[in-house]
PDB file of C-alpha atoms and ligand atoms in Angstrom:
ATOM      1  CA  MET G  28       0.188  18.808  -0.621  1.00 90.00           C
ATOM      2  CA  ARG G  29      -2.476  16.290   0.438  1.00 96.00           C
ATOM      3  CA  LEU G  30      -2.606  12.674  -0.688  1.00 98.00           C
ATOM      4  CA  THR G  31      -5.761  10.941  -1.883  1.00 98.00           C
ATOM      5  CA  VAL G  32      -5.845   7.209  -1.129  1.00 98.00           C
ATOM      6  CA  ILE G  33      -8.322   4.739  -2.534  1.00 98.00           C
ATOM      7  CA  GLY G  34      -8.377   1.023  -1.787  1.00 97.00           C
ATOM      8  CA  SER G  35      -9.915  -1.548   0.519  1.00 97.00           C
ATOM      9  CA  THR G  36     -10.992  -1.052   4.116  1.00 98.00           C
ATOM     10  CA  ALA G  37     -11.370  -4.521   5.548  1.00 98.00           C
ATOM     11  CA  LEU G  38     -11.922  -6.909   8.382  1.00 98.00           C
ATOM     12  CA  ASP G  39      -9.132  -9.483   8.127  1.00 98.00           C
ATOM     13  CA  THR G  40      -8.682 -12.908   9.670  1.00 98.00           C
ATOM     14  CA  ILE G  41      -4.959 -13.606   9.784  1.00 98.00           C
ATOM     15  CA  GLU G  42      -2.957 -16.636  10.809  1.00 97.00           C
ATOM     16  CA  THR G  43       0.837 -16.478  11.108  1.00 96.00           C
ATOM     17  CA  PRO G  44       3.279 -18.794  12.928  1.00 94.00           C
ATOM     18  CA  PHE G  45       2.975 -16.308  15.814  1.00 95.00           C
ATOM     19  CA  GLY G  46      -0.795 -16.302  16.322  1.00 95.00           C
ATOM     20  CA  LYS G  47      -4.247 -16.043  14.821  1.00 97.00           C
ATOM     21  CA  LYS G  48      -6.549 -13.013  14.950  1.00 98.00           C
ATOM     22  CA  GLU G  49     -10.095 -12.795  13.638  1.00 98.00           C
ATOM     23  CA  GLU G  50     -11.948  -9.830  12.119  1.00 98.00           C
ATOM     24  CA  ILE G  51      -9.224  -7.300  12.740  1.00 98.00           C
ATOM     25  CA  LEU G  52      -8.851  -3.933  11.018  1.00 98.00           C
ATOM     26  CA  GLY G  53      -7.147  -4.299   7.625  1.00 98.00           C
ATOM     27  CA  GLY G  54      -7.355  -3.281   4.004  1.00 98.00           C
ATOM     28  CA  SER G  55      -4.935  -1.715   1.550  1.00 98.00           C
ATOM     29  CA  ALA G  56      -6.383   1.795   2.040  1.00 98.00           C
ATOM     30  CA  THR G  57      -6.253   1.453   5.825  1.00 98.00           C
ATOM     31  CA  TYR G  58      -2.532   0.652   5.906  1.00 98.00           C
ATOM     32  CA  SER G  59      -1.640   3.137   3.161  1.00 98.00           C
ATOM     33  CA  SER G  60      -3.606   6.022   4.708  1.00 98.00           C
ATOM     34  CA  LEU G  61      -2.308   5.473   8.216  1.00 98.00           C
ATOM     35  CA  SER G  62       1.259   5.307   6.952  1.00 98.00           C
ATOM     36  CA  ALA G  63       0.947   8.409   4.720  1.00 98.00           C
ATOM     37  CA  SER G  64      -0.774  10.405   7.463  1.00 98.00           C
ATOM     38  CA  PHE G  65       2.552  10.648   9.326  1.00 98.00           C
ATOM     39  CA  PHE G  66       3.750  12.893   6.483  1.00 98.00           C
ATOM     40  CA  VAL G  67       0.715  14.722   5.001  1.00 98.00           C
ATOM     41  CA  PRO G  68      -3.085  14.964   5.435  1.00 98.00           C
ATOM     42  CA  VAL G  69      -4.908  12.177   3.609  1.00 98.00           C
ATOM     43  CA  ASN G  70      -8.285  11.937   1.857  1.00 98.00           C
ATOM     44  CA  LEU G  71      -9.548   8.375   2.115  1.00 98.00           C
ATOM     45  CA  ILE G  72     -11.932   7.010  -0.529  1.00 98.00           C
ATOM     46  CA  SER G  73     -13.313   3.576   0.271  1.00 98.00           C
ATOM     47  CA  VAL G  74     -16.419   1.762   1.449  1.00 98.00           C
ATOM     48  CA  VAL G  75     -17.379  -0.230   4.541  1.00 98.00           C
ATOM     49  CA  GLY G  76     -20.539  -2.033   5.602  1.00 98.00           C
ATOM     50  CA  THR G  77     -22.802  -1.168   8.498  1.00 98.00           C
ATOM     51  CA  ASP G  78     -20.981  -3.833  10.552  1.00 98.00           C
ATOM     52  CA  PHE G  79     -17.713  -1.837  10.467  1.00 98.00           C
ATOM     53  CA  PRO G  80     -16.864  -0.643  13.998  1.00 98.00           C
ATOM     54  CA  LYS G  81     -17.408   3.104  14.331  1.00 98.00           C
ATOM     55  CA  ARG G  82     -14.314   3.390  16.536  1.00 98.00           C
ATOM     56  CA  TYR G  83     -12.090   2.779  13.499  1.00 98.00           C
ATOM     57  CA  ILE G  84     -13.694   5.667  11.606  1.00 98.00           C
ATOM     58  CA  ASN G  85     -13.189   7.888  14.672  1.00 98.00           C
ATOM     59  CA  MET G  86      -9.563   6.759  14.770  1.00 98.00           C
ATOM     60  CA  PHE G  87      -9.034   7.809  11.102  1.00 98.00           C
ATOM     61  CA  ASP G  88     -10.659  11.173  11.806  1.00 97.00           C
ATOM     62  CA  LYS G  89      -8.322  11.820  14.714  1.00 97.00           C
ATOM     63  CA  ARG G  90      -5.273  11.050  12.576  1.00 95.00           C
ATOM     64  CA  ASN G  91      -5.202  13.562   9.744  1.00 92.00           C
ATOM     65  CA  ILE G  92      -7.335  11.266   7.557  1.00 98.00           C
ATOM     66  CA  ASP G  93     -10.437  12.869   6.032  1.00 97.00           C
ATOM     67  CA  THR G  94     -13.203  10.242   5.874  1.00 98.00           C
ATOM     68  CA  ALA G  95     -15.717  12.262   3.809  1.00 97.00           C
ATOM     69  CA  GLY G  96     -15.031   9.747   1.016  1.00 97.00           C
ATOM     70  CA  LEU G  97     -15.415   6.668   3.224  1.00 98.00           C
ATOM     71  CA  GLU G  98     -18.919   5.502   2.415  1.00 97.00           C
ATOM     72  CA  VAL G  99     -20.881   3.405   4.896  1.00 98.00           C
ATOM     73  CA  LYS G 100     -23.084   1.191   2.754  1.00 97.00           C
ATOM     74  CA  LYS G 101     -25.805  -1.230   3.845  1.00 97.00           C
ATOM     75  CA  GLY G 102     -24.243  -4.686   3.919  1.00 98.00           C
ATOM     76  CA  ARG G 103     -21.085  -6.414   5.058  1.00 98.00           C
ATOM     77  CA  THR G 104     -17.581  -4.964   5.055  1.00 98.00           C
ATOM     78  CA  PHE G 105     -14.934  -6.438   2.697  1.00 98.00           C
ATOM     79  CA  ARG G 106     -13.361  -9.492   4.336  1.00 98.00           C
ATOM     80  CA  TRP G 107     -10.072 -11.228   3.679  1.00 97.00           C
ATOM     81  CA  ALA G 108      -8.666 -14.328   5.368  1.00 98.00           C
ATOM     82  CA  ALA G 109      -5.063 -15.406   4.879  1.00 97.00           C
ATOM     83  CA  ARG G 110      -2.395 -17.661   6.293  1.00 97.00           C
ATOM     84  CA  TYR G 111       1.383 -17.240   6.335  1.00 95.00           C
ATOM     85  CA  ASN G 112       3.929 -19.918   7.116  1.00 91.00           C
ATOM     86  CA  TYR G 113       7.533 -19.203   8.150  1.00 86.00           C
ATOM     87  CA  ASP G 114       8.136 -17.750   4.678  1.00 85.00           C
ATOM     88  CA  LEU G 115       6.383 -14.538   5.645  1.00 85.00           C
ATOM     89  CA  GLY G 116       6.738 -13.149   2.132  1.00 81.00           C
ATOM     90  CA  TYR G 117       3.871 -15.237   0.826  1.00 86.00           C
ATOM     91  CA  ALA G 118       0.232 -14.929   1.936  1.00 89.00           C
ATOM     92  CA  GLU G 119      -2.033 -17.856   1.157  1.00 93.00           C
ATOM     93  CA  THR G 120      -5.452 -16.293   0.575  1.00 94.00           C
ATOM     94  CA  LEU G 121      -8.127 -18.458   2.222  1.00 97.00           C
ATOM     95  CA  LYS G 122     -11.081 -16.210   1.504  1.00 96.00           C
ATOM     96  CA  THR G 123     -11.859 -12.948  -0.315  1.00 95.00           C
ATOM     97  CA  GLU G 124     -15.356 -11.531   0.231  1.00 97.00           C
ATOM     98  CA  LEU G 125     -15.884  -8.330  -1.751  1.00 96.00           C
ATOM     99  CA  ASN G 126     -19.248  -7.654  -0.056  1.00 98.00           C
ATOM    100  CA  VAL G 127     -19.950  -3.875  -0.222  1.00 97.00           C
ATOM    101  CA  PHE G 128     -17.148  -3.500  -2.791  1.00 96.00           C
ATOM    102  CA  ASP G 129     -19.164  -5.507  -5.291  1.00 94.00           C
ATOM    103  CA  GLY G 130     -20.165  -2.925  -7.932  1.00 91.00           C
ATOM    104  CA  PHE G 131     -19.062  -0.030  -5.711  1.00 94.00           C
ATOM    105  CA  ARG G 132     -18.736   3.237  -7.629  1.00 93.00           C
ATOM    106  CA  PRO G 133     -17.822   6.006  -5.172  1.00 92.00           C
ATOM    107  CA  HIS G 134     -18.915   9.565  -5.047  1.00 89.00           C
ATOM    108  CA  ILE G 135     -15.808  11.761  -4.894  1.00 95.00           C
ATOM    109  CA  PRO G 136     -16.195  14.367  -2.124  1.00 95.00           C
ATOM    110  CA  SER G 137     -15.471  18.035  -2.857  1.00 94.00           C
ATOM    111  CA  SER G 138     -12.538  17.936  -0.398  1.00 93.00           C
ATOM    112  CA  VAL G 139     -10.610  15.841  -2.949  1.00 96.00           C
ATOM    113  CA  ASN G 140      -8.507  18.090  -5.162  1.00 96.00           C
ATOM    114  CA  ALA G 141      -7.254  16.949  -8.588  1.00 97.00           C
ATOM    115  CA  LYS G 142      -3.941  18.682  -7.828  1.00 96.00           C
ATOM    116  CA  ASP G 143      -3.211  16.309  -4.936  1.00 97.00           C
ATOM    117  CA  ASN G 144      -1.157  13.174  -5.446  1.00 98.00           C
ATOM    118  CA  LEU G 145      -3.170   9.984  -5.820  1.00 98.00           C
ATOM    119  CA  LEU G 146      -2.423   6.509  -4.479  1.00 98.00           C
ATOM    120  CA  LEU G 147      -4.537   3.783  -6.047  1.00 98.00           C
ATOM    121  CA  ALA G 148      -3.931   1.166  -3.355  1.00 98.00           C
ATOM    122  CA  ASN G 149      -4.689  -2.470  -4.130  1.00 96.00           C
ATOM    123  CA  ILE G 150      -8.267  -3.056  -5.287  1.00 95.00           C
ATOM    124  CA  ASP G 151     -10.016  -4.103  -8.515  1.00 95.00           C
ATOM    125  CA  PRO G 152      -8.254  -2.259 -11.403  1.00 97.00           C
ATOM    126  CA  GLU G 153     -11.693  -1.441 -12.898  1.00 96.00           C
ATOM    127  CA  LEU G 154     -12.484   0.517  -9.726  1.00 96.00           C
ATOM    128  CA  GLN G 155      -9.008   2.108  -9.659  1.00 97.00           C
ATOM    129  CA  SER G 156      -9.580   3.198 -13.232  1.00 97.00           C
ATOM    130  CA  PHE G 157     -13.091   4.527 -12.525  1.00 97.00           C
ATOM    131  CA  ILE G 158     -11.760   6.701  -9.701  1.00 97.00           C
ATOM    132  CA  PHE G 159      -8.821   7.868 -11.798  1.00 97.00           C
ATOM    133  CA  HIS G 160     -11.265   9.120 -14.447  1.00 97.00           C
ATOM    134  CA  GLN G 161     -13.523  10.764 -11.869  1.00 97.00           C
ATOM    135  CA  ILE G 162     -10.671  12.667 -10.244  1.00 97.00           C
ATOM    136  CA  LYS G 163      -8.635  13.445 -13.404  1.00 97.00           C
ATOM    137  CA  PRO G 164      -5.511  13.796 -11.260  1.00 97.00           C
ATOM    138  CA  ALA G 165      -2.898  16.407 -12.064  1.00 97.00           C
ATOM    139  CA  GLY G 166      -0.402  15.244  -9.406  1.00 96.00           C
ATOM    140  CA  LEU G 167       1.619  12.048  -9.130  1.00 97.00           C
ATOM    141  CA  VAL G 168      -0.365   8.838  -9.630  1.00 98.00           C
ATOM    142  CA  ALA G 169       0.833   5.664  -7.900  1.00 98.00           C
ATOM    143  CA  CYS G 170      -0.795   2.259  -8.221  1.00 98.00           C
ATOM    144  CA  ASP G 171      -0.448  -1.024  -6.315  1.00 97.00           C
ATOM    145  CA  THR G 172      -1.970  -4.398  -7.156  1.00 96.00           C
ATOM    146  CA  MET G 173      -1.934  -8.118  -6.271  1.00 94.00           C
ATOM    147  CA  ASN G 174      -1.922 -11.597  -7.813  1.00 94.00           C
ATOM    148  CA  LEU G 175      -5.738 -11.896  -7.852  1.00 93.00           C
ATOM    149  CA  TRP G 176      -6.136  -8.908 -10.183  1.00 96.00           C
ATOM    150  CA  ILE G 177      -3.163  -9.849 -12.370  1.00 97.00           C
ATOM    151  CA  GLU G 178      -4.874 -13.190 -12.940  1.00 96.00           C
ATOM    152  CA  HIS G 179      -8.476 -12.025 -13.349  1.00 96.00           C
ATOM    153  CA  SER G 180      -8.277  -8.372 -14.500  1.00 97.00           C
ATOM    154  CA  ARG G 181      -5.052  -8.316 -16.475  1.00 97.00           C
ATOM    155  CA  LYS G 182      -6.476  -6.295 -19.367  1.00 97.00           C
ATOM    156  CA  ALA G 183      -7.873  -3.558 -17.131  1.00 97.00           C
ATOM    157  CA  LEU G 184      -4.616  -3.424 -15.172  1.00 98.00           C
ATOM    158  CA  LEU G 185      -2.455  -3.067 -18.292  1.00 98.00           C
ATOM    159  CA  LYS G 186      -4.752  -0.299 -19.550  1.00 97.00           C
ATOM    160  CA  LEU G 187      -4.396   1.544 -16.252  1.00 97.00           C
ATOM    161  CA  LEU G 188      -0.596   1.223 -16.353  1.00 97.00           C
ATOM    162  CA  LYS G 189      -0.484   3.732 -19.208  1.00 97.00           C
ATOM    163  CA  LYS G 190      -1.686   6.437 -16.806  1.00 96.00           C
ATOM    164  CA  VAL G 191       0.514   5.548 -13.862  1.00 97.00           C
ATOM    165  CA  ASP G 192       3.662   7.369 -12.732  1.00 98.00           C
ATOM    166  CA  ILE G 193       4.659   4.885 -10.021  1.00 98.00           C
ATOM    167  CA  PHE G 194       3.665   1.228 -10.124  1.00 98.00           C
ATOM    168  CA  LEU G 195       4.278  -0.925  -7.052  1.00 98.00           C
ATOM    169  CA  LEU G 196       4.072  -4.706  -6.862  1.00 97.00           C
ATOM    170  CA  ASN G 197       5.982  -7.541  -5.230  1.00 95.00           C
ATOM    171  CA  ASP G 198       8.524  -9.784  -6.929  1.00 96.00           C
ATOM    172  CA  ALA G 199       6.150 -12.722  -7.461  1.00 95.00           C
ATOM    173  CA  GLU G 200       3.541 -10.375  -8.953  1.00 96.00           C
ATOM    174  CA  ALA G 201       6.138  -8.740 -11.235  1.00 98.00           C
ATOM    175  CA  ARG G 202       7.086 -12.190 -12.550  1.00 98.00           C
ATOM    176  CA  GLN G 203       3.423 -13.168 -12.933  1.00 98.00           C
ATOM    177  CA  LEU G 204       2.528  -9.980 -14.828  1.00 98.00           C
ATOM    178  CA  SER G 205       5.556  -9.974 -17.134  1.00 98.00           C
ATOM    179  CA  GLY G 206       6.196 -13.676 -17.613  1.00 98.00           C
ATOM    180  CA  GLU G 207       9.868 -12.863 -16.925  1.00 98.00           C
ATOM    181  CA  LYS G 208      11.915 -14.570 -14.228  1.00 97.00           C
ATOM    182  CA  ASN G 209      14.570 -11.853 -14.033  1.00 98.00           C
ATOM    183  CA  LEU G 210      13.299  -8.788 -12.162  1.00 97.00           C
ATOM    184  CA  MET G 211      15.150  -6.308 -14.381  1.00 97.00           C
ATOM    185  CA  GLU G 212      13.401  -7.849 -17.384  1.00 97.00           C
ATOM    186  CA  ALA G 213      10.096  -7.679 -15.485  1.00 98.00           C
ATOM    187  CA  ALA G 214      10.683  -3.977 -14.755  1.00 98.00           C
ATOM    188  CA  ARG G 215      11.477  -3.391 -18.442  1.00 97.00           C
ATOM    189  CA  PHE G 216       8.207  -5.093 -19.399  1.00 98.00           C
ATOM    190  CA  ILE G 217       6.263  -2.892 -16.964  1.00 98.00           C
ATOM    191  CA  ALA G 218       7.976   0.265 -18.299  1.00 98.00           C
ATOM    192  CA  SER G 219       7.056  -0.783 -21.834  1.00 97.00           C
ATOM    193  CA  LYS G 220       3.399  -0.794 -20.726  1.00 97.00           C
ATOM    194  CA  GLY G 221       3.621   2.852 -19.660  1.00 97.00           C
ATOM    195  CA  ALA G 222       4.558   3.070 -15.956  1.00 97.00           C
ATOM    196  CA  LYS G 223       7.249   5.740 -15.544  1.00 97.00           C
ATOM    197  CA  MET G 224       8.678   4.289 -12.327  1.00 98.00           C
ATOM    198  CA  THR G 225       8.435   0.721 -11.077  1.00 98.00           C
ATOM    199  CA  ILE G 226       8.991  -0.464  -7.537  1.00 98.00           C
ATOM    200  CA  ILE G 227       9.384  -4.173  -6.985  1.00 98.00           C
ATOM    201  CA  LYS G 228       8.963  -5.069  -3.305  1.00 96.00           C
ATOM    202  CA  LYS G 229      10.836  -8.099  -2.034  1.00 95.00           C
ATOM    203  CA  GLY G 230       9.473  -8.456   1.494  1.00 90.00           C
ATOM    204  CA  GLU G 231      12.235  -8.902   4.069  1.00 90.00           C
ATOM    205  CA  HIS G 232      14.791  -8.424   1.259  1.00 93.00           C
ATOM    206  CA  GLY G 233      13.803  -4.811   0.603  1.00 95.00           C
ATOM    207  CA  ALA G 234      12.713  -3.148  -2.621  1.00 97.00           C
ATOM    208  CA  LEU G 235      14.027  -2.248  -6.075  1.00 98.00           C
ATOM    209  CA  PHE G 236      13.358   1.008  -7.899  1.00 98.00           C
ATOM    210  CA  PHE G 237      13.526   1.335 -11.678  1.00 98.00           C
ATOM    211  CA  ALA G 238      13.079   4.477 -13.791  1.00 97.00           C
ATOM    212  CA  LYS G 239      14.773   6.014 -16.780  1.00 94.00           C
ATOM    213  CA  GLY G 240      18.087   7.286 -15.426  1.00 92.00           C
ATOM    214  CA  LEU G 241      17.726   5.902 -11.883  1.00 95.00           C
ATOM    215  CA  ARG G 242      17.999   2.471 -10.335  1.00 96.00           C
ATOM    216  CA  PHE G 243      18.021   2.108  -6.611  1.00 96.00           C
ATOM    217  CA  MET G 244      17.870  -0.655  -4.004  1.00 96.00           C
ATOM    218  CA  VAL G 245      16.642  -0.279  -0.461  1.00 97.00           C
ATOM    219  CA  PRO G 246      16.898  -3.001   2.195  1.00 96.00           C
ATOM    220  CA  ALA G 247      14.148  -3.787   4.669  1.00 96.00           C
ATOM    221  CA  TYR G 248      14.786  -2.410   8.161  1.00 96.00           C
ATOM    222  CA  LEU G 249      16.460  -4.987  10.414  1.00 94.00           C
ATOM    223  CA  LEU G 250      13.849  -6.132  12.932  1.00 94.00           C
ATOM    224  CA  GLU G 251      13.955  -8.230  16.112  1.00 92.00           C
ATOM    225  CA  THR G 252      10.247  -9.111  15.972  1.00 92.00           C
ATOM    226  CA  ILE G 253       7.824  -9.768  13.132  1.00 95.00           C
ATOM    227  CA  ASN G 254       4.335 -10.937  14.019  1.00 96.00           C
ATOM    228  CA  ASP G 255       2.190 -10.233  10.977  1.00 96.00           C
ATOM    229  CA  PRO G 256       3.448  -9.165   7.518  1.00 96.00           C
ATOM    230  CA  THR G 257      -0.058  -8.146   6.379  1.00 97.00           C
ATOM    231  CA  GLY G 258      -0.138  -4.647   4.958  1.00 97.00           C
ATOM    232  CA  ALA G 259       3.646  -4.265   4.648  1.00 96.00           C
ATOM    233  CA  GLY G 260       3.365  -3.416   0.946  1.00 96.00           C
ATOM    234  CA  ASP G 261       0.492  -0.971   1.456  1.00 97.00           C
ATOM    235  CA  THR G 262       2.315   0.684   4.337  1.00 98.00           C
ATOM    236  CA  PHE G 263       5.440   0.956   2.193  1.00 98.00           C
ATOM    237  CA  ALA G 264       3.424   2.637  -0.573  1.00 98.00           C
ATOM    238  CA  GLY G 265       1.722   5.005   1.898  1.00 98.00           C
ATOM    239  CA  GLY G 266       5.018   6.027   3.506  1.00 98.00           C
ATOM    240  CA  MET G 267       6.664   6.547   0.158  1.00 98.00           C
ATOM    241  CA  LEU G 268       3.794   8.598  -1.314  1.00 98.00           C
ATOM    242  CA  GLY G 269       3.374  10.494   1.953  1.00 98.00           C
ATOM    243  CA  TYR G 270       7.009  11.554   1.871  1.00 98.00           C
ATOM    244  CA  LEU G 271       6.836  12.472  -1.851  1.00 98.00           C
ATOM    245  CA  SER G 272       3.696  14.553  -1.195  1.00 98.00           C
ATOM    246  CA  LYS G 273       5.475  16.402   1.595  1.00 98.00           C
ATOM    247  CA  SER G 274       8.464  17.184  -0.611  1.00 97.00           C
ATOM    248  CA  LYS G 275       8.388  20.409  -2.624  1.00 93.00           C
ATOM    249  CA  LYS G 276      10.011  18.840  -5.677  1.00 94.00           C
ATOM    250  CA  ILE G 277      10.824  15.354  -6.852  1.00 95.00           C
ATOM    251  CA  ASN G 278      14.442  14.558  -7.667  1.00 96.00           C
ATOM    252  CA  ASP G 279      16.658  11.484  -7.351  1.00 97.00           C
ATOM    253  CA  GLY G 280      17.567  12.196  -3.719  1.00 97.00           C
ATOM    254  CA  VAL G 281      13.916  12.663  -2.739  1.00 98.00           C
ATOM    255  CA  LEU G 282      12.943   9.441  -4.524  1.00 98.00           C
ATOM    256  CA  ARG G 283      15.689   7.506  -2.734  1.00 97.00           C
ATOM    257  CA  ARG G 284      14.639   8.875   0.647  1.00 97.00           C
ATOM    258  CA  ALA G 285      10.969   8.166  -0.118  1.00 98.00           C
ATOM    259  CA  LEU G 286      11.855   4.490  -0.560  1.00 98.00           C
ATOM    260  CA  VAL G 287      13.738   4.489   2.727  1.00 98.00           C
ATOM    261  CA  TYR G 288      10.715   5.976   4.485  1.00 98.00           C
ATOM    262  CA  GLY G 289       8.510   3.340   2.827  1.00 98.00           C
ATOM    263  CA  SER G 290      10.765   0.635   4.184  1.00 97.00           C
ATOM    264  CA  ILE G 291      10.836   2.147   7.682  1.00 98.00           C
ATOM    265  CA  MET G 292       7.046   2.571   7.850  1.00 98.00           C
ATOM    266  CA  ALA G 293       6.587  -1.061   6.758  1.00 97.00           C
ATOM    267  CA  SER G 294       8.852  -2.151   9.627  1.00 97.00           C
ATOM    268  CA  PHE G 295       6.414  -0.679  12.162  1.00 98.00           C
ATOM    269  CA  ALA G 296       3.420  -2.372  10.507  1.00 98.00           C
ATOM    270  CA  VAL G 297       4.807  -5.917  10.653  1.00 97.00           C
ATOM    271  CA  GLU G 298       5.785  -5.849  14.317  1.00 97.00           C
ATOM    272  CA  ARG G 299       2.182  -6.339  15.424  1.00 97.00           C
ATOM    273  CA  PHE G 300      -1.062  -7.736  14.046  1.00 97.00           C
ATOM    274  CA  SER G 301      -3.465  -5.467  12.152  1.00 98.00           C
ATOM    275  CA  ALA G 302      -2.535  -1.769  12.110  1.00 98.00           C
ATOM    276  CA  ASP G 303      -1.532  -1.863  15.789  1.00 98.00           C
ATOM    277  CA  GLY G 304       2.156  -1.312  15.029  1.00 98.00           C
ATOM    278  CA  LEU G 305       1.387   1.870  13.055  1.00 98.00           C
ATOM    279  CA  LEU G 306      -1.066   3.089  15.672  1.00 98.00           C
ATOM    280  CA  LYS G 307       1.627   2.838  18.348  1.00 98.00           C
ATOM    281  CA  THR G 308       4.264   4.642  16.273  1.00 98.00           C
ATOM    282  CA  LYS G 309       5.324   8.190  17.124  1.00 98.00           C
ATOM    283  CA  PRO G 310       7.112  10.616  14.767  1.00 98.00           C
ATOM    284  CA  SER G 311      10.191  10.344  17.015  1.00 98.00           C
ATOM    285  CA  ASP G 312      10.247   6.538  16.399  1.00 98.00           C
ATOM    286  CA  ILE G 313      10.390   7.187  12.635  1.00 98.00           C
ATOM    287  CA  LYS G 314      13.266   9.626  13.068  1.00 98.00           C
ATOM    288  CA  LYS G 315      15.160   7.118  15.229  1.00 98.00           C
ATOM    289  CA  ARG G 316      14.772   4.310  12.703  1.00 98.00           C
ATOM    290  CA  TYR G 317      15.755   6.628   9.840  1.00 98.00           C
ATOM    291  CA  GLU G 318      19.025   7.476  11.615  1.00 98.00           C
ATOM    292  CA  HIS G 319      19.664   3.830  12.454  1.00 97.00           C
ATOM    293  CA  PHE G 320      18.880   2.860   8.845  1.00 97.00           C
ATOM    294  CA  GLU G 321      21.563   5.315   7.668  1.00 96.00           C
ATOM    295  CA  LYS G 322      24.112   3.697   9.983  1.00 96.00           C
ATOM    296  CA  LEU G 323      23.118   0.184   8.938  1.00 95.00           C
ATOM    297  CA  THR G 324      23.494   0.877   5.211  1.00 94.00           C
ATOM    298  CA  LYS G 325      26.534   3.191   5.108  1.00 93.00           C
ATOM    299  CA  PHE G 326      29.776   1.755   3.724  1.00 90.00           C
TER     300      PHE G 326
HETATM  301  P1  AMP U 173      -0.548  -6.670   1.644  1.00 94.42           P
HETATM  302  O1  AMP U 173      -0.111  -7.487   2.816  1.00 94.42           O
HETATM  303  O2  AMP U 173       0.221  -5.378   1.530  1.00 94.42           O
HETATM  304  O3  AMP U 173      -0.578  -7.428   0.384  1.00 94.42           O
HETATM  305  O4  AMP U 173      -2.059  -6.203   1.903  1.00 94.42           O
HETATM  306  C1  AMP U 173      -2.934  -6.870   2.740  1.00 94.42           C
HETATM  307  C2  AMP U 173      -4.245  -6.146   2.832  1.00 94.42           C
HETATM  308  O5  AMP U 173      -4.877  -6.130   1.544  1.00 94.42           O
HETATM  309  C3  AMP U 173      -5.181  -6.861   3.782  1.00 94.42           C
HETATM  310  O6  AMP U 173      -5.425  -6.068   4.917  1.00 94.42           O
HETATM  311  C4  AMP U 173      -6.441  -7.154   2.975  1.00 94.42           C
HETATM  312  O7  AMP U 173      -7.621  -6.748   3.615  1.00 94.42           O
HETATM  313  C5  AMP U 173      -6.260  -6.412   1.663  1.00 94.42           C
HETATM  314  N1  AMP U 173      -6.659  -7.237   0.511  1.00 94.42           N
HETATM  315  C6  AMP U 173      -6.488  -8.567   0.338  1.00 94.42           C
HETATM  316  N2  AMP U 173      -7.000  -8.979  -0.842  1.00 94.42           N
HETATM  317  C7  AMP U 173      -7.483  -7.875  -1.444  1.00 94.42           C
HETATM  318  C8  AMP U 173      -8.124  -7.620  -2.689  1.00 94.42           C
HETATM  319  N3  AMP U 173      -8.380  -8.598  -3.564  1.00 94.42           N
HETATM  320  N4  AMP U 173      -8.479  -6.351  -2.988  1.00 94.42           N
HETATM  321  C9  AMP U 173      -8.223  -5.356  -2.109  1.00 94.42           C
HETATM  322  N5  AMP U 173      -7.623  -5.521  -0.920  1.00 94.42           N
HETATM  323  C10 AMP U 173      -7.257  -6.748  -0.579  1.00 94.42           C
END
């Protein structure tokens, strides 16, 4: 099965305690697509401006990512600037420029099949919802979000939750959305709004999975080096959905392993700035980390 990914394709300016990089490749759809493409072919739906380097589009094309749905629109690419301090779990947004995303309503290419699974990576919930209604997906629907949209588009996000099978967000966002301090209470609140499965990401402390009949915890992979946590959540979502799309059926074991793959893929993303960590990764590296992960968590 293929996976359709929608979300932002961006030029990021990122400052961490380990360096600063300007106008580097970023965006929720970029990280999610690259991560998922290790497991299944991806259809990317997004928009960039005419200033977006062509070499990145060529790179997607070479990597199992169909860019028929990546529109190049006159104007400037989406830009995001953020700073992290030693608490790498929290990004301080310095600037969000929607640019070509402002009012963007994509044309869905014929290569996108409603039967494929759909990952609505982080972007305006109004746009996520528009695309959902265009595609009328029959497969699994996963959705990610962030603090900006919880604050400014709460109504649209809650409406979308009714249609979502898997909802992903981080711990601070889960508390912000639910008004609950306890994460189990937050997950209960999210389930009451319609999401069938909820994944609460906790940065270097791993992730929690909640569904009727299954609760599961996965640690983050133990790393020697972290340079840039940007995109960890999107990469996690892409790896998880990629693995689920590759699996013939979904059961508890598959869901557990999908979370482990999400965690492992995120570990590659944070080792380097931008998507460089993912671009350097080989399938054999994923296998190695999976085996090591098993050893690290067995008791
Ligand atoms: P993450 O670190 O997983 O939260 O995702 C970081 C990526 O999300 C960056 O590469 C940004 O370009 C992108 N991003 C930041 N803010 C937004 C936003 N408001 N809408 C869509 N994408 C965003």
